[in-house]
Every structure is written in structure tokens, then in C-alpha cells.
Coordinates of C-alpha atoms and ligand atoms in Angstrom, one line a residue:
M1 CA -16.9 11.2 9.1
T2 CA -17.9 12.6 12.4
I3 CA -14.6 14.1 13.5
T4 CA -13.0 16.7 11.4
E5 CA -10.7 18.3 14.0
P6 CA -7.0 17.4 13.7
F7 CA -5.2 15.9 16.6
S8 CA -1.8 17.5 16.6
L9 CA -0.9 17.5 20.2
P10 CA 2.0 16.4 22.2
V11 CA 1.7 13.2 24.2
P12 CA 0.4 14.3 27.7
A13 CA 3.0 14.5 30.5
S14 CA 1.6 11.5 32.3
T15 CA 2.5 9.3 29.3
E16 CA 6.0 10.6 28.8
S17 CA 7.6 7.3 29.2
R18 CA 10.6 6.3 27.2
G19 CA 8.6 5.2 24.1
A20 CA 6.5 8.4 24.0
L21 CA 9.6 10.6 24.1
E22 CA 11.0 9.2 20.9
H23 CA 9.8 11.5 18.2
G24 CA 8.1 8.8 16.1
H25 CA 5.7 6.6 18.0
R26 CA 6.2 2.8 17.9
V27 CA 2.8 1.4 17.0
S28 CA 1.7 -2.0 18.3
V29 CA -1.7 -3.5 17.6
R30 CA -2.5 -6.8 19.2
G31 CA -5.5 -9.0 18.4
A32 CA -7.6 -6.1 17.1
R33 CA -11.2 -7.1 16.6
K34 CA -14.1 -4.8 15.5
Q35 CA -17.4 -6.2 14.7
Y36 CA -20.3 -4.5 12.8
G37 CA -23.2 -6.9 13.2
A38 CA -22.2 -10.2 11.8
L39 CA -19.2 -8.7 9.9
A40 CA -15.7 -8.6 11.4
A41 CA -14.2 -5.5 10.0
L42 CA -11.0 -6.4 12.0
D43 CA -10.6 -10.0 12.7
G44 CA -7.9 -10.4 15.3
L45 CA -5.3 -8.3 13.6
D46 CA -1.7 -7.8 14.8
L47 CA 0.5 -5.0 13.5
D48 CA 3.9 -3.6 14.6
I49 CA 5.4 -0.4 13.2
E50 CA 8.9 0.7 14.2
P51 CA 9.4 4.4 15.1
G52 CA 9.9 6.7 12.2
R53 CA 8.9 4.1 9.6
F54 CA 6.5 4.8 6.7
T55 CA 4.0 2.0 6.5
V56 CA 1.3 1.6 3.9
L57 CA -1.7 -0.6 4.4
L58 CA -2.9 -1.9 1.1
G59 CA -6.1 -3.8 0.5
P60 CA -9.3 -3.9 -1.4
S61 CA -12.3 -1.9 -0.4
G62 CA -13.9 -3.3 2.7
S63 CA -10.8 -5.1 3.9
G64 CA -10.7 -3.1 7.2
K65 CA -8.1 -0.4 6.4
S66 CA -10.1 2.6 7.5
T67 CA -11.4 0.8 10.6
L68 CA -7.8 0.0 11.6
V69 CA -6.6 3.6 11.1
R70 CA -9.6 5.1 12.8
S71 CA -9.1 2.8 15.7
I72 CA -5.5 3.9 16.0
A73 CA -6.6 7.5 15.8
G74 CA -9.2 6.8 18.5
I75 CA -12.2 7.7 16.3
E76 CA -13.4 4.0 16.6
R77 CA -13.1 1.8 19.6
L78 CA -12.0 -1.8 19.3
D79 CA -14.3 -4.5 20.6
Q80 CA -11.2 -6.6 21.6
G81 CA -7.5 -6.2 21.5
S82 CA -5.0 -3.5 22.3
I83 CA -3.2 -0.5 20.7
H84 CA 0.0 0.8 22.1
L85 CA 1.6 4.1 20.9
G86 CA 5.1 4.1 22.2
D87 CA 4.9 2.4 25.6
V88 CA 1.4 3.8 26.2
A89 CA -1.7 1.6 25.9
V90 CA -4.1 4.0 24.2
S91 CA -6.8 1.3 23.8
D92 CA -7.2 -2.0 25.6
G93 CA -9.8 -3.7 27.8
H94 CA -9.3 -1.1 30.5
R95 CA -8.1 2.2 28.9
Y96 CA -9.2 4.5 26.2
V97 CA -7.1 7.6 25.4
A98 CA -9.0 10.3 23.6
P99 CA -7.8 11.1 20.0
E100 CA -6.4 14.5 20.9
R101 CA -4.2 13.0 23.6
R102 CA -2.6 10.4 21.3
G103 CA 0.1 12.7 19.8
L104 CA -1.1 12.1 16.3
S105 CA -2.5 13.9 13.3
M106 CA -4.7 12.6 10.5
V107 CA -5.1 13.6 6.8
F108 CA -8.4 12.6 5.3
Q109 CA -9.5 11.9 1.7
D110 CA -12.0 14.8 1.8
Y111 CA -9.4 17.2 3.4
A112 CA -11.7 17.9 6.4
L113 CA -10.9 21.7 6.5
W114 CA -13.1 24.1 8.4
P115 CA -14.9 25.9 5.6
H116 CA -15.3 29.1 7.7
L117 CA -11.6 29.4 8.5
T118 CA -8.8 30.6 6.2
A119 CA -5.9 28.4 5.3
Q120 CA -3.8 30.0 8.1
Q121 CA -6.6 29.7 10.6
N122 CA -7.1 26.0 9.7
V123 CA -3.4 25.3 10.2
A124 CA -3.3 27.4 13.4
Y125 CA -6.2 25.4 14.8
A126 CA -4.0 22.4 15.2
L127 CA -1.8 24.4 17.6
K128 CA -4.7 25.8 19.6
R129 CA -4.4 23.5 22.5
R130 CA -0.7 24.1 22.8
R131 CA -1.3 27.6 24.1
L132 CA 1.8 28.9 22.4
P133 CA 2.6 32.6 22.4
A134 CA 0.9 34.2 19.4
A135 CA 4.1 35.2 17.6
E136 CA 5.5 31.6 17.8
A137 CA 2.2 30.1 16.6
T138 CA 2.1 32.6 13.7
K139 CA 5.7 31.7 12.8
L140 CA 5.0 27.9 12.9
V141 CA 1.9 28.3 10.7
G142 CA 3.8 30.5 8.3
E143 CA 6.6 27.9 8.0
A144 CA 4.2 25.0 7.5
L145 CA 2.3 26.9 4.8
E146 CA 5.6 27.8 3.1
R147 CA 6.7 24.2 3.3
V148 CA 3.7 23.1 1.2
G149 CA 4.1 26.1 -1.2
L150 CA 1.0 28.0 0.0
S151 CA 2.5 31.1 1.6
A152 CA 0.7 33.3 -0.8
K153 CA -2.7 31.8 -0.1
G154 CA -2.8 31.9 3.7
R155 CA -5.8 34.2 3.7
H156 CA -7.8 32.2 1.3
Y157 CA -10.8 30.1 2.5
P158 CA -11.0 26.4 1.4
S159 CA -13.7 27.2 -1.1
E160 CA -11.2 29.5 -2.8
L161 CA -8.6 26.8 -3.1
S162 CA -8.3 23.9 -5.5
G163 CA -8.5 20.3 -4.3
G164 CA -4.7 19.9 -4.3
E165 CA -4.3 23.2 -2.4
Q166 CA -6.8 22.2 0.2
Q167 CA -5.0 18.9 0.7
R168 CA -1.7 20.9 1.1
V169 CA -3.4 22.9 3.8
A170 CA -4.5 19.7 5.5
L171 CA -0.9 18.4 5.2
A172 CA 0.5 21.6 6.7
R173 CA -2.1 21.4 9.5
A174 CA -1.1 17.8 10.1
V175 CA 2.6 18.4 10.5
V176 CA 2.6 21.9 12.2
G177 CA 2.3 20.4 15.7
R178 CA 5.2 17.9 15.1
P179 CA 3.0 14.9 15.9
S180 CA 4.7 11.5 16.7
L181 CA 2.3 9.7 14.4
L182 CA 0.8 10.8 11.0
L183 CA -2.2 8.9 9.7
F184 CA -3.3 9.2 6.1
D185 CA -6.7 7.9 4.9
E186 CA -6.5 7.7 1.1
P187 CA -5.4 11.4 0.9
L188 CA -4.9 11.4 -2.9
S189 CA -8.1 9.6 -4.0
N190 CA -9.9 12.8 -4.8
L191 CA -7.1 14.3 -7.0
D192 CA -6.3 13.8 -10.6
A193 CA -3.3 11.8 -11.8
D194 CA -0.7 14.5 -12.3
L195 CA -1.4 16.2 -9.0
R196 CA -1.6 12.9 -7.2
E197 CA 1.9 12.1 -8.2
R198 CA 3.3 15.5 -7.1
L199 CA 1.5 15.4 -3.8
R200 CA 2.6 11.9 -3.2
V201 CA 6.2 13.0 -3.4
E202 CA 5.4 16.0 -1.1
I203 CA 3.8 13.7 1.5
S204 CA 6.7 11.3 1.4
T205 CA 9.4 14.1 1.8
L206 CA 7.5 16.1 4.4
T207 CA 6.7 13.0 6.5
R208 CA 10.2 11.7 6.4
E209 CA 11.6 15.1 7.2
S210 CA 9.3 15.3 10.2
G211 CA 10.6 12.1 11.8
A212 CA 7.1 11.0 12.6
T213 CA 6.0 7.4 12.2
A214 CA 3.5 7.2 9.3
L215 CA 0.6 4.9 8.6
Y216 CA -1.0 5.5 5.2
I217 CA -3.9 3.6 3.7
T218 CA -4.7 3.0 0.0
H219 CA -6.1 0.5 -2.4
D220 CA -3.6 1.6 -5.1
Q221 CA -0.7 -0.8 -5.4
S222 CA 1.6 1.6 -7.2
E223 CA 1.0 4.4 -4.6
A224 CA 1.7 1.9 -1.8
F225 CA 4.9 0.6 -3.4
A226 CA 6.1 4.2 -4.1
L227 CA 5.6 5.4 -0.6
A228 CA 6.3 2.6 1.8
D229 CA 9.2 1.4 3.8
E230 CA 6.9 -1.5 4.7
V231 CA 3.6 -2.6 3.1
G232 CA 0.9 -4.4 5.0
V233 CA -1.6 -6.2 2.8
L234 CA -5.0 -6.5 4.4
R235 CA -7.7 -9.0 3.6
A236 CA -11.0 -9.4 5.4
G237 CA -9.7 -7.7 8.6
R238 CA -6.4 -9.6 8.8
L239 CA -2.9 -8.8 7.7
E240 CA -2.0 -11.2 5.0
Q241 CA 1.6 -10.1 4.7
F242 CA 3.8 -7.3 6.2
A243 CA 7.1 -6.7 4.5
A244 CA 9.2 -4.3 2.3
P245 CA 7.6 -3.6 -1.1
E246 CA 10.4 -5.6 -2.9
E247 CA 9.8 -8.6 -0.7
I248 CA 6.0 -8.5 -1.3
Y249 CA 6.6 -8.3 -5.0
Q250 CA 9.2 -11.0 -5.2
N251 CA 7.9 -13.3 -2.5
P252 CA 4.2 -12.8 -2.0
A253 CA 3.1 -14.9 0.9
T254 CA -0.3 -15.9 -0.6
P255 CA -2.0 -15.9 -4.0
F256 CA -4.2 -13.1 -2.7
V257 CA -1.2 -10.9 -2.1
A258 CA 0.3 -11.7 -5.5
K259 CA -2.9 -10.9 -7.2
F260 CA -3.5 -7.7 -5.4
T261 CA 0.0 -6.5 -6.2
G262 CA -0.1 -7.1 -9.9
L263 CA -0.2 -10.2 -12.0
A264 CA 0.0 -10.7 -15.8
G265 CA -2.1 -13.8 -15.2
S266 CA -2.0 -17.3 -13.9
F267 CA -1.8 -20.8 -15.4
S268 CA -2.8 -24.1 -13.9
G269 CA -0.6 -27.2 -14.2
R270 CA 0.9 -30.1 -12.4
V271 CA 4.3 -30.1 -10.6
V272 CA 6.7 -32.4 -12.4
H273 CA 9.9 -31.5 -10.4
S274 CA 10.4 -29.9 -7.0
R275 CA 13.7 -29.0 -5.4
D276 CA 14.9 -26.4 -3.0
G277 CA 11.9 -24.1 -3.3
R278 CA 11.9 -24.4 -7.1
V279 CA 9.4 -26.2 -9.1
A280 CA 8.8 -27.2 -12.7
V281 CA 5.1 -27.1 -13.6
D282 CA 3.7 -28.9 -16.7
L283 CA 1.0 -26.8 -18.1
G284 CA -0.2 -29.6 -20.4
G285 CA 2.6 -29.6 -23.0
D286 CA 4.9 -26.7 -22.0
V287 CA 6.8 -26.7 -18.7
V288 CA 7.4 -23.4 -16.8
F289 CA 9.7 -22.9 -13.9
A290 CA 8.7 -21.0 -10.7
R291 CA 9.6 -20.5 -7.1
G292 CA 7.3 -22.9 -5.3
S293 CA 5.8 -22.9 -1.8
E294 CA 7.3 -25.5 0.6
S295 CA 4.1 -27.5 0.5
L296 CA 4.3 -28.2 -3.3
G297 CA 5.5 -31.7 -4.2
V298 CA 5.6 -33.7 -7.4
I299 CA 2.2 -34.5 -9.0
D300 CA 0.5 -31.8 -7.0
D301 CA -1.9 -29.5 -8.9
A302 CA -0.5 -26.0 -8.9
I303 CA -1.3 -22.5 -10.0
V304 CA 1.5 -20.5 -11.4
L305 CA 1.2 -16.8 -10.8
I306 CA 3.1 -14.6 -13.3
R307 CA 4.3 -11.1 -12.7
P308 CA 4.1 -8.8 -15.7
T309 CA 7.9 -8.1 -15.2
A310 CA 8.5 -11.8 -16.0
T311 CA 7.0 -11.6 -19.5
S312 CA 8.3 -10.4 -22.8
L313 CA 7.4 -10.8 -26.4
E314 CA 9.5 -12.3 -29.2
A315 CA 8.9 -13.4 -32.8
A316 CA 6.9 -16.5 -33.3
T317 CA 9.0 -19.5 -34.2
D318 CA 7.9 -22.8 -35.9
H319 CA 9.9 -24.7 -33.3
P320 CA 9.6 -23.1 -29.9
E321 CA 12.1 -24.5 -27.6
A322 CA 9.5 -25.6 -25.1
A323 CA 10.9 -27.6 -22.2
S324 CA 9.3 -30.9 -21.8
A325 CA 8.8 -32.7 -18.6
S326 CA 11.5 -35.2 -19.3
T327 CA 14.2 -32.6 -19.8
V328 CA 13.8 -30.6 -16.6
P329 CA 15.6 -32.4 -13.8
L330 CA 16.1 -29.0 -11.9
N331 CA 19.5 -30.1 -10.7
S332 CA 21.3 -27.1 -12.1
D333 CA 20.6 -23.4 -12.3
S334 CA 20.6 -23.7 -16.1
A335 CA 17.5 -25.8 -15.9
F336 CA 15.7 -23.0 -14.0
T337 CA 15.3 -21.0 -17.2
S338 CA 12.8 -18.9 -19.1
V339 CA 10.5 -20.6 -21.6
S340 CA 8.8 -19.4 -24.7
I341 CA 5.2 -20.2 -25.5
P342 CA 3.3 -19.5 -28.8
A343 CA 0.8 -16.7 -28.4
V344 CA -1.5 -14.3 -30.2
V345 CA -1.7 -10.5 -29.5
L346 CA -5.2 -9.7 -28.4
D347 CA -4.7 -6.0 -27.5
V348 CA -2.1 -3.3 -27.3
A349 CA -2.2 -0.2 -25.2
Y350 CA 0.2 2.8 -25.4
R351 CA 1.6 3.7 -22.0
G352 CA 4.0 6.5 -22.7
R353 CA 7.3 4.7 -22.0
G354 CA 6.2 1.9 -24.2
Y355 CA 3.3 -0.5 -24.9
E356 CA 1.4 -3.1 -22.8
H357 CA 0.0 -6.1 -24.5
V358 CA -2.6 -8.7 -23.8
V359 CA -1.7 -12.0 -25.3
E360 CA -3.5 -15.3 -25.4
C361 CA -1.7 -18.7 -25.4
R362 CA -3.2 -22.2 -25.1
Y363 CA -3.0 -22.0 -21.2
G364 CA -4.8 -18.7 -20.8
V365 CA -4.4 -14.9 -21.2
L366 CA -1.6 -12.7 -19.9
G367 CA -1.9 -8.9 -19.6
G368 CA 0.6 -6.1 -19.0
V369 CA 3.2 -7.7 -21.3
F370 CA 5.5 -4.8 -21.9
D371 CA 7.6 -3.9 -25.0
T372 CA 9.1 -0.6 -26.2
R373 CA 7.5 -1.2 -29.6
P374 CA 3.9 -2.2 -30.4
W375 CA 2.9 -5.6 -31.6
S376 CA -0.3 -5.6 -33.7
R377 CA -3.5 -7.1 -32.6
G378 CA -3.9 -10.6 -34.1
M379 CA -0.2 -11.0 -34.6
H380 CA 1.3 -14.4 -33.9
C381 CA 4.2 -14.2 -31.5
S382 CA 5.8 -16.0 -28.6
V383 CA 5.6 -14.9 -25.0
R384 CA 8.7 -15.5 -22.9
I385 CA 8.2 -16.3 -19.3
D386 CA 11.0 -15.8 -16.8
P387 CA 11.1 -17.9 -13.6
S388 CA 12.1 -14.9 -11.5
G389 CA 8.6 -13.5 -11.7
C390 CA 6.7 -16.8 -11.4
I391 CA 5.4 -18.1 -8.1
A392 CA 3.6 -21.4 -7.7
F393 CA 1.1 -22.3 -5.1
P394 CA -1.0 -25.4 -4.5
A395 CA -4.0 -25.1 -6.8
D396 CA -6.6 -25.2 -4.0
T397 CA -5.3 -22.0 -2.4
G398 CA -6.9 -19.9 -5.2
T399 CA -6.4 -16.2 -5.6
N400 CA -9.7 -14.8 -4.2
Ligands
ADP501 P1 -11.7 -0.3 3.8 O1 -11.2 1.0 4.5 O2 -10.6 -1.3 3.6 O3 -12.5 0.0 2.6 P2 -13.5 -0.3 6.1 O4 -12.6 -0.4 7.3 O5 -14.0 1.0 5.8 O6 -12.7 -1.0 4.9 O7 -14.7 -1.4 6.3 C1 -14.5 -2.7 6.6 C2 -15.8 -3.4 6.7 O8 -16.6 -2.9 7.8 C3 -16.7 -3.1 5.4 O9 -17.4 -4.3 5.1 C4 -17.6 -2.0 5.8 O10 -18.8 -2.1 5.1 C5 -17.8 -2.3 7.3 N1 -18.0 -1.1 8.1 C6 -17.2 -0.1 8.3 N2 -17.7 0.9 9.0 C7 -18.9 0.5 9.4 C8 -20.0 1.0 10.1 N3 -19.9 2.2 10.8 N4 -21.2 0.3 10.2 C9 -21.3 -0.9 9.6 N5 -20.3 -1.5 8.9 C10 -19.2 -0.8 8.7

């Protein structure tokens, strides 16, 4: 991290076109490419964020999240492509607008506070270039610190504050200048679980109150889903899917998206019926039902991806009512039904609101199988699989 100075400045007068005057910036990224040697950190990425929306970029380490956010901030320069904030091209083949002239603020994982300045002074620093009358700046700083619950600690230096308090100062500093765009680079990663949850709520409320557009990056699916109006899933420098969290969970565009947003497991099989986006897949004895991608036809090899929410446990039966390939014409809704497969409990973990189980059946292992009561390790049971949380893809698409 070379730049630790926040960029909470209004958009310069010369760029005050219609888009820039809206409080939240519209963000448009087109064909963004950033190469590090042979590696494309951004590989022709497109992204559009509507003004005032809270977007979370989710992706594994190395997928290009930081590079994208830093390029939008102006800390990195794209090799190719363009970035517009509002109607203003801040980066394209011809123009490059400096970070402090983009009307944005950024919150970093490591807080990036000036160690030699107090909390008040750190927040006030963000207003420095505004040249406000001292009394007005003091009032804004006081309000921002109060908003994050740190009024009493304004005179403390960062070394005298806890991690959570330091990140609150950084948050106050980010919002004090009313930026049009707030960028968050994994701001909760250095905090422990309880504090992470509380600060997440504060970030969500404060950002939404401010009316700014927000772009937040994380590799944590639950954090992404909790915060986002829209989630963008990144893979190898490209956006794999961009949609509301519910849509991503229910209709993942690719096996990668499904896997990265939480699977109990996956089973391989062969499509025995296909109709109106629904398929029946023979796993080799039992048939499960799933929503299927358009390209899946009868006798295709398929991979069935199973969300944890689609699984439940029930007592083992001697005669499981397994559907067989010959009884699943899929010509009525009643045929698109849950199935029960014999299984053995491998592990059980207490999760506060109940128990998560790992179970093994003849087609593979499923994790995250929830029940309010614990099932003992080694116990024979049946795992019920509901089609609402099953998505089938052609087998050769893989999940990696
Ligand atoms: P993420 O934020 O998703 O973890 P990054 O954007 O940090 O991903 O990195 C994307 C890829 O670019 C990674 O493979 C990373 O190693 C590489 N990379 C990022 N910054 C640099 C750099 N300054 N020099 C060389 N490679 C880099």
C-alpha cells in the first residue's frame, strides 16, 4: 500500500456534468485490462453500478478484486479499457484523473490512519483540501466521530485505539467529506468475529444513509450476501456473474459461482429427462431433480450441485422411496419432488442455532446438512434433497 491518504473530495467544477452532480456516482468499467508480467489481473472486465447502490465484489484470493478497486480509486492505472464515474471518464486511453479528484473515499483493511495524528485530526485531514472555515470543519468532524460512537476518543492516537475503533475512525474519515463513491477493500478482515458483525452493520447503515455509491470487496460469501444490493463474482480477472444475492444463490450462472457461494456437495450422473429447464439426473440408482442449464439434454453427463439449504436429515428407512428413471416423466410439478437417499453421519458440528452434519451416501459426501438436533456420528439415516436447491450443469464445465 503506497497511498494512505483518503480521497474525500468533491468532484472538480470542470467535471460537474449531470452524472457527477448526482450524489452517488454511477460507475462504469469497460474492457478493463491490467497485466502483471504474463498474468492478467483484470482480463477485459466490464462492470456497471447504478448510483447509490451497494455492490460487493466476491472472489477468491488473486481473482483481481483489489486491482479493480484500486484502478477505480486511481491508485493503479489500467493497461486497457475505461472507467467512468458519473459522466466523467476518469481513466481511458487519453485521460487519467488523479485519485483526489475522483470524488471518492476508500477504507482499507489495515485502516491506513496517520499514526502521528489523533482520531479528530485523521478525520479532519479528509476535509483539508476543502478549505472549510475551521468551525464548520470541527463541527463535521465531531458529527462524523459521534456517528461512529467515538466522540469520547477524538483526542486519542491510533496506537491508543483498538482495531475496531481504528476502523471506525477510518469510516468516519471516509464519510465526512460526503464522497460520491465509497470503496472498501476487505475492511473487516483484521477484526474478530463479534466485532466484524457489528461493524458490518455500521458500514451498511452509514453508507446507505450517506447516499453514496459503494463498492466493497471481500472473499467472504456471508459478508457479501449480508451487505450487497448486488454481488459481482470475480474469477481470474473477469466478472462471472453480477446479480442480487438471492439470484446468485438460486440461479448461479456457472458451477464456479455456485461453489464459491456455498455448496453442500455435488454428485455426478446422467440426464434421464429434461423439460422446461428442469432435469432428472440418474446418479446410478437414485434419481434427483434439479434446475438444469439450457444446454443439458437427455443422456448428457451432468454434475448436480446441491445447496446446503436443499438438504435435511430423516430416519433411515428400509425402503427409501427412491425415484427410478422409469417413474420420472417430469410432466407435472409433482414429479419435480425431493428424494431421500440412504446415508451415514460422518461428522456433526454445533453451530449455535443448531447442528451441521457431514453425511456420506453412495454418490459422495454432503456437508452443512442442518438440523436443530444432533445426529450421532456413524448413525444410519437418510438425506433428503430438495430440487429447489439443486442446479445441474454439463459435467465438463467442472467447478474449478
Ligand atoms: P484479489 O484482490 O482478488 O486477491 P488482486 O487484485 O490483489 O486479487 O491480484 C490479482 C492478481 O494480480 C494476483 O495474481 C496477484 O498476485 C497479481 N498482482 C496484484 N498486484 C500485483 C503487483 N503489484 N505485481 C505483480 N502482481 C500483482
